[in-house]
XYZ file of C-alpha atoms in Angstrom:
398
model
C -47.438 -47.428 -32.282
C -44.870 -47.038 -29.292
C -44.768 -43.911 -27.269
C -42.267 -40.935 -28.102
C -41.014 -38.137 -25.938
C -40.893 -34.420 -26.263
C -37.888 -32.188 -25.564
C -38.712 -32.052 -21.961
C -39.191 -35.832 -21.920
C -43.018 -35.689 -21.684
C -44.339 -39.118 -22.775
C -46.385 -38.949 -26.064
C -48.602 -41.939 -26.177
C -48.905 -43.587 -29.583
C -52.314 -43.848 -31.164
C -54.089 -46.862 -29.632
C -51.433 -47.538 -27.075
C -51.823 -47.999 -23.305
C -55.565 -49.160 -23.288
C -56.580 -48.845 -19.681
C -53.569 -47.251 -18.456
C -53.169 -44.061 -20.500
C -54.714 -42.128 -17.773
C -52.044 -43.053 -15.531
C -49.500 -41.820 -17.905
C -51.370 -38.753 -18.791
C -51.522 -37.887 -15.058
C -47.851 -38.420 -14.690
C -47.023 -36.067 -17.590
C -49.296 -33.186 -16.193
C -48.259 -33.751 -12.578
C -45.424 -32.538 -10.630
C -42.960 -35.356 -11.786
C -42.854 -34.064 -15.392
C -44.564 -30.942 -16.638
C -44.767 -29.511 -13.252
C -40.965 -29.779 -12.804
C -40.399 -27.739 -16.103
C -42.938 -25.117 -14.881
C -42.279 -24.737 -11.125
C -39.932 -27.456 -10.258
C -36.782 -27.260 -8.030
C -33.938 -29.722 -8.041
C -30.715 -29.899 -5.731
C -27.468 -30.304 -7.597
C -24.705 -31.270 -5.242
C -21.038 -30.730 -6.041
C -19.773 -33.429 -3.646
C -16.191 -33.246 -5.060
C -13.880 -30.832 -6.798
C -15.279 -31.955 -10.187
C -17.811 -30.960 -12.801
C -21.276 -32.258 -12.543
C -23.238 -33.321 -15.647
C -26.913 -33.433 -15.930
C -28.725 -35.442 -18.520
C -32.438 -35.913 -19.877
C -33.521 -39.446 -20.967
C -36.897 -40.720 -22.449
C -38.648 -41.240 -19.192
C -41.288 -39.161 -17.679
C -40.309 -39.704 -14.100
C -38.591 -36.952 -12.139
C -35.335 -35.697 -13.681
C -33.059 -32.921 -12.295
C -32.377 -31.365 -15.776
C -36.049 -30.985 -16.392
C -36.685 -28.536 -13.415
C -36.931 -24.866 -13.812
C -34.755 -24.073 -10.768
C -31.425 -25.763 -10.062
C -30.301 -25.177 -6.462
C -26.476 -25.615 -6.295
C -25.046 -26.989 -3.103
C -21.638 -28.159 -2.086
C -20.343 -30.964 0.340
C -17.166 -32.894 1.144
C -14.281 -31.926 -1.205
C -16.603 -29.841 -3.331
C -16.883 -27.073 -0.925
C -15.521 -23.942 -2.481
C -14.804 -25.665 -5.785
C -14.982 -23.406 -8.958
C -16.414 -25.849 -11.516
C -18.913 -26.369 -14.377
C -22.535 -27.532 -14.151
C -22.933 -29.176 -17.711
C -26.155 -29.782 -19.351
C -25.302 -32.903 -21.046
C -27.019 -35.462 -23.203
C -30.671 -34.789 -24.059
C -30.254 -31.174 -22.709
C -29.396 -29.552 -25.951
C -32.677 -27.846 -26.032
C -34.165 -24.343 -25.631
C -35.092 -23.929 -22.082
C -34.959 -21.406 -19.108
C -33.029 -22.279 -15.845
C -32.987 -20.192 -12.643
C -29.644 -21.166 -11.147
C -29.250 -20.531 -7.438
C -25.720 -21.015 -6.321
C -25.745 -21.466 -2.522
C -22.169 -22.641 -2.459
C -19.014 -20.761 -1.854
C -17.286 -21.296 -5.316
C -18.469 -19.805 -8.689
C -20.243 -22.215 -10.954
C -20.404 -21.933 -14.715
C -23.526 -23.279 -16.303
C -22.948 -24.524 -19.785
C -23.975 -27.211 -22.150
C -21.685 -29.393 -24.144
C -20.613 -26.463 -26.403
C -20.375 -22.793 -25.654
C -18.819 -20.730 -22.969
C -21.808 -20.723 -20.591
C -22.686 -18.323 -17.655
C -20.663 -17.986 -14.387
C -22.817 -17.743 -11.484
C -21.047 -16.146 -8.438
C -21.113 -17.820 -5.034
C -24.277 -17.040 -3.183
C -25.944 -15.571 -6.103
C -28.737 -16.542 -8.496
C -29.206 -15.722 -12.204
C -31.809 -16.486 -14.902
C -30.215 -18.145 -17.950
C -31.378 -19.529 -21.264
C -30.220 -22.547 -22.937
C -30.615 -21.928 -26.665
C -29.296 -25.359 -27.675
C -25.808 -24.453 -28.382
C -24.843 -22.083 -25.645
C -26.037 -21.015 -22.289
C -26.703 -17.140 -22.130
C -28.069 -14.402 -20.137
C -31.680 -13.747 -20.583
C -32.290 -12.334 -24.017
C -30.007 -9.195 -23.296
C -33.119 -7.523 -21.887
C -31.633 -8.685 -18.461
C -28.134 -8.153 -19.642
C -26.954 -7.919 -16.031
C -29.327 -10.339 -14.520
C -27.371 -11.097 -11.344
C -29.872 -10.985 -8.589
C -28.479 -10.602 -5.074
C -30.039 -12.398 -2.318
C -31.592 -10.121 0.356
C -28.920 -8.412 2.331
C -29.038 -5.670 4.927
C -28.530 -2.449 3.114
C -28.602 -4.220 -0.253
C -30.036 -2.055 -3.145
C -29.369 -1.725 -6.620
C -26.359 -1.285 -7.813
C -25.815 -5.009 -6.995
C -24.322 -5.961 -3.783
C -21.442 -8.427 -3.381
C -19.291 -9.429 -0.320
C -16.162 -8.538 -2.030
C -14.547 -8.355 -5.347
C -13.788 -11.832 -5.557
C -17.534 -12.643 -5.747
C -18.042 -10.375 -8.726
C -19.280 -11.967 -11.869
C -17.266 -11.755 -15.193
C -16.696 -8.282 -16.246
C -16.699 -9.342 -19.920
C -20.039 -11.151 -19.644
C -21.540 -8.222 -17.771
C -20.006 -5.210 -19.560
C -21.482 -1.938 -18.271
C -22.787 -3.489 -14.967
C -22.250 -1.743 -11.752
C -21.361 -3.747 -8.569
C -20.859 -2.826 -4.844
C -18.001 -4.506 -2.992
C -19.076 -4.558 0.805
C -15.666 -5.386 2.114
C -14.116 -2.161 0.947
C -17.129 -0.160 0.562
C -16.497 0.754 -3.014
C -18.329 0.909 -6.310
C -17.091 -0.609 -9.540
C -18.147 -0.862 -13.166
C -17.419 -3.499 -15.789
C -15.410 -2.261 -18.538
C -13.079 -3.843 -21.156
C -13.155 -7.015 -19.203
C -12.167 -5.698 -15.969
C -13.896 -4.215 -12.963
C -12.838 -0.721 -12.526
C -13.210 1.203 -9.209
C -15.230 4.305 -9.475
C -13.918 7.702 -8.301
C -10.368 6.233 -7.214
C -9.174 5.102 -10.642
C -9.287 7.277 -13.661
C -11.852 9.252 -15.473
C -13.535 12.543 -14.519
C -14.419 12.799 -10.715
C -17.149 15.349 -11.139
C -17.803 17.324 -7.997
C -17.718 14.829 -5.006
C -19.315 16.204 -1.781
C -16.315 15.066 0.398
C -13.307 12.872 0.033
C -9.411 12.792 0.499
C -7.658 13.724 -2.648
C -4.219 11.899 -3.044
C -1.940 11.138 -5.916
C -3.627 13.576 -8.206
C -1.579 15.016 -11.233
C -2.325 17.632 -13.791
C -4.579 19.661 -11.447
C -4.271 23.304 -12.744
C -3.399 25.430 -9.796
C -4.762 28.521 -11.189
C -8.108 27.312 -11.783
C -8.592 23.968 -10.151
C -7.744 24.808 -6.404
C -9.814 27.136 -4.227
C -9.503 28.082 -0.607
C -6.478 28.906 1.810
C -3.568 26.860 1.683
C -1.920 26.546 5.213
C 1.618 27.568 5.715
C 2.463 24.177 7.050
C 1.611 22.853 3.542
C 3.724 25.451 1.759
C 1.084 28.068 1.465
C 0.607 31.646 3.166
C -2.517 30.951 5.041
C -3.952 33.913 3.143
C -6.558 34.138 0.582
C -4.463 36.687 -1.669
C -0.919 37.921 -1.905
C -1.991 41.418 -3.464
C -1.578 44.420 -1.281
C 0.308 44.680 2.102
C 0.073 43.305 5.438
C -0.117 39.686 5.076
C 0.676 38.353 8.639
C 1.601 34.969 9.712
C 1.732 34.566 13.444
C 1.327 30.954 14.596
C 2.980 28.511 12.107
C 6.414 27.721 11.304
C 7.529 27.171 7.652
C 10.703 26.203 5.817
C 11.396 26.892 2.076
C 13.855 24.527 0.447
C 14.010 26.310 -2.836
C 14.163 29.842 -4.020
C 11.037 31.911 -3.597
C 9.872 34.940 -5.523
C 7.519 37.369 -4.036
C 6.406 40.032 -6.289
C 4.815 43.294 -4.958
C 2.196 45.614 -6.610
C 2.495 49.101 -7.840
C 1.843 50.500 -4.431
C 3.223 48.020 -2.189
C 6.373 46.035 -1.528
C 6.644 42.278 -2.067
C 7.261 41.305 1.692
C 7.821 42.633 5.142
C 9.644 40.560 7.920
C 9.272 41.197 11.658
C 11.470 39.433 14.110
C 13.216 37.673 11.262
C 16.563 35.554 11.864
C 19.416 34.563 9.617
C 21.390 31.499 10.099
C 24.895 31.674 11.241
C 27.732 29.049 11.208
C 29.864 29.265 14.395
C 33.218 27.341 14.102
C 36.232 27.191 16.493
C 38.519 27.705 13.495
C 41.319 29.979 12.869
C 41.205 32.088 9.574
C 44.054 31.194 7.150
C 44.536 30.041 3.555
C 41.408 29.808 1.438
C 38.143 29.893 3.177
C 35.164 28.541 1.328
C 31.976 30.578 2.066
C 28.801 28.383 1.036
C 25.890 30.792 0.835
C 23.428 27.952 0.828
C 24.601 26.884 4.352
C 24.697 30.275 6.178
C 24.231 34.109 5.974
C 26.918 34.779 8.803
C 30.076 32.781 9.089
C 31.897 33.206 12.538
C 35.399 31.920 13.201
C 35.995 32.112 17.011
C 39.781 31.098 16.880
C 42.551 33.750 16.298
C 43.441 34.050 12.690
C 46.853 32.617 11.956
C 47.542 34.278 8.612
C 46.010 36.595 5.891
C 43.308 34.518 3.980
C 41.409 34.370 0.776
C 37.486 34.282 0.930
C 35.979 32.112 -1.851
C 32.246 32.898 -2.122
C 30.218 29.900 -3.833
C 26.969 28.169 -3.742
C 28.218 25.141 -2.051
C 30.601 22.327 -2.912
C 28.527 21.145 -5.878
C 26.865 24.238 -7.096
C 28.497 27.459 -8.151
C 27.156 31.060 -7.141
C 26.686 31.816 -10.640
C 24.285 28.980 -11.113
C 22.359 29.943 -8.069
C 21.884 33.757 -8.845
C 20.246 35.174 -11.818
C 21.318 38.344 -13.465
C 20.107 41.363 -11.327
C 19.968 39.289 -8.254
C 21.964 40.416 -5.279
C 22.909 39.077 -1.795
C 24.912 39.977 1.406
C 27.024 37.779 3.631
C 29.097 38.454 6.614
C 32.400 36.867 7.658
C 33.289 37.410 11.410
C 37.028 36.735 12.041
C 38.656 36.820 15.536
C 42.145 38.277 15.908
C 44.653 37.950 18.586
C 47.649 40.226 19.531
C 48.676 39.718 16.017
C 46.121 40.792 13.487
C 45.652 39.330 10.085
C 43.146 40.288 7.496
C 41.162 39.297 4.177
C 43.512 40.186 1.308
C 41.858 38.341 -1.533
C 38.279 37.620 -2.800
C 37.243 34.982 -5.365
C 33.878 33.933 -6.600
C 33.380 30.229 -7.558
C 37.360 30.187 -7.612
C 37.720 33.288 -9.999
C 39.429 36.456 -8.687
C 37.175 39.549 -8.091
C 38.310 43.043 -7.233
C 35.776 44.451 -4.758
C 34.903 48.110 -4.438
C 35.849 48.895 -0.846
C 33.959 51.081 1.779
C 35.860 54.340 1.935
C 37.461 53.836 -1.579
C 40.490 51.982 -0.463
C 41.449 48.439 0.054
C 42.127 47.446 3.641
C 45.681 46.596 4.405
C 45.472 45.188 7.887
C 43.113 43.565 10.551
C 42.438 44.874 14.118
C 44.279 43.164 16.831
C 42.551 41.556 20.122
C 39.000 41.723 18.587
C 36.499 40.906 15.902
C 36.640 42.138 12.530
C 33.322 41.907 10.425
C 33.773 41.580 6.641
C 30.492 42.343 4.812
C 30.226 41.516 1.070
C 27.394 42.738 -1.095
C 27.306 40.758 -4.172
C 25.396 41.921 -7.372
C 25.257 39.628 -10.576
C 25.569 41.750 -13.567
C 25.962 39.093 -16.248
C 27.118 35.451 -16.726
C 29.863 34.702 -14.168
C 30.073 38.671 -13.788
C 29.803 40.278 -10.382
C 30.067 43.621 -8.698
C 31.100 43.180 -4.931
C 30.982 45.928 -2.300
C 33.110 45.019 0.613
C 33.497 46.627 4.040
C 35.649 45.868 7.188
C 34.310 46.881 10.652
C 36.181 46.537 13.905
C 34.485 45.223 17.121
C 36.111 45.182 20.504
């Protein structure tokens, strides 16, 4: 009866066969060339070109790479950096463990002639199981069986040189990996590696860090501490009460600010405050648009050439009615230079609509003052939609 062979290609001597030589065959079976390879053996599988490599098992009990427990993947020539398959081909569709050590620079997928296999990242080793139809990770008890080589500072969670070296996030769902190049931790979820802390999900309470691009943070409950003036704050821990002093920083507000006092205190106090003035070598005449968003004081330094109308507005694109709420008030001043012939402001409009002011002293002024500066003060109170009460005064300065 002729010899047969086991799944690992161990020669099984037929009854009455190999008289006088069966000892040699048995020693080969039990030695390093056959059974020893399956238990402790290591074989090198070289990717010498950018192509898949296929291993086979045949009916001989001499040394065979596919019988070894450990397959040490190397790369040479045009195979350096290749991302290819190590295929367990003919004779290898058996149940067997393999320890795959990928020493190359390109990932290698270990698979048999069917199934999807397991990708082994460059520079990593993994223990896989060939179940006869597919190569899988080890019984799910090592569901993330990626073992990093010894690296300085390498501890679990697993260490990789960069994200490109990560294994498949689909295969290792739930695994955690460290990318040394960007110093970040990632976890595998829904087929992708997700950066921890920076991308999505609750942050918990990190000990330190720079928070940027955050949205939805409740300012009343989610922020503590003092916001500096340079960042739009007050540099104070509370606005309640009086005497909040700012002495060292400058700040600009670009929108309307509301300060609300308490029952026993006013909302704000200003020391050494300034108002913006626009000084223009212009002669007063015709209709003069007074833009309250530009200045609080408008000063024409050239002698007026005729009586004029003042039109108070927000600016060229925004009406004063839009800027002000009902019960708001503001005061603006127009300084006009007169020569030997004096002229005066004989009409007032707001947003182009005529308004009759209430004049200081009870009467409308009918002339200007020659050879000096007349200061026109307008206190405007909004009493309703497009409805204003204006208190006007003319004061001579020489």
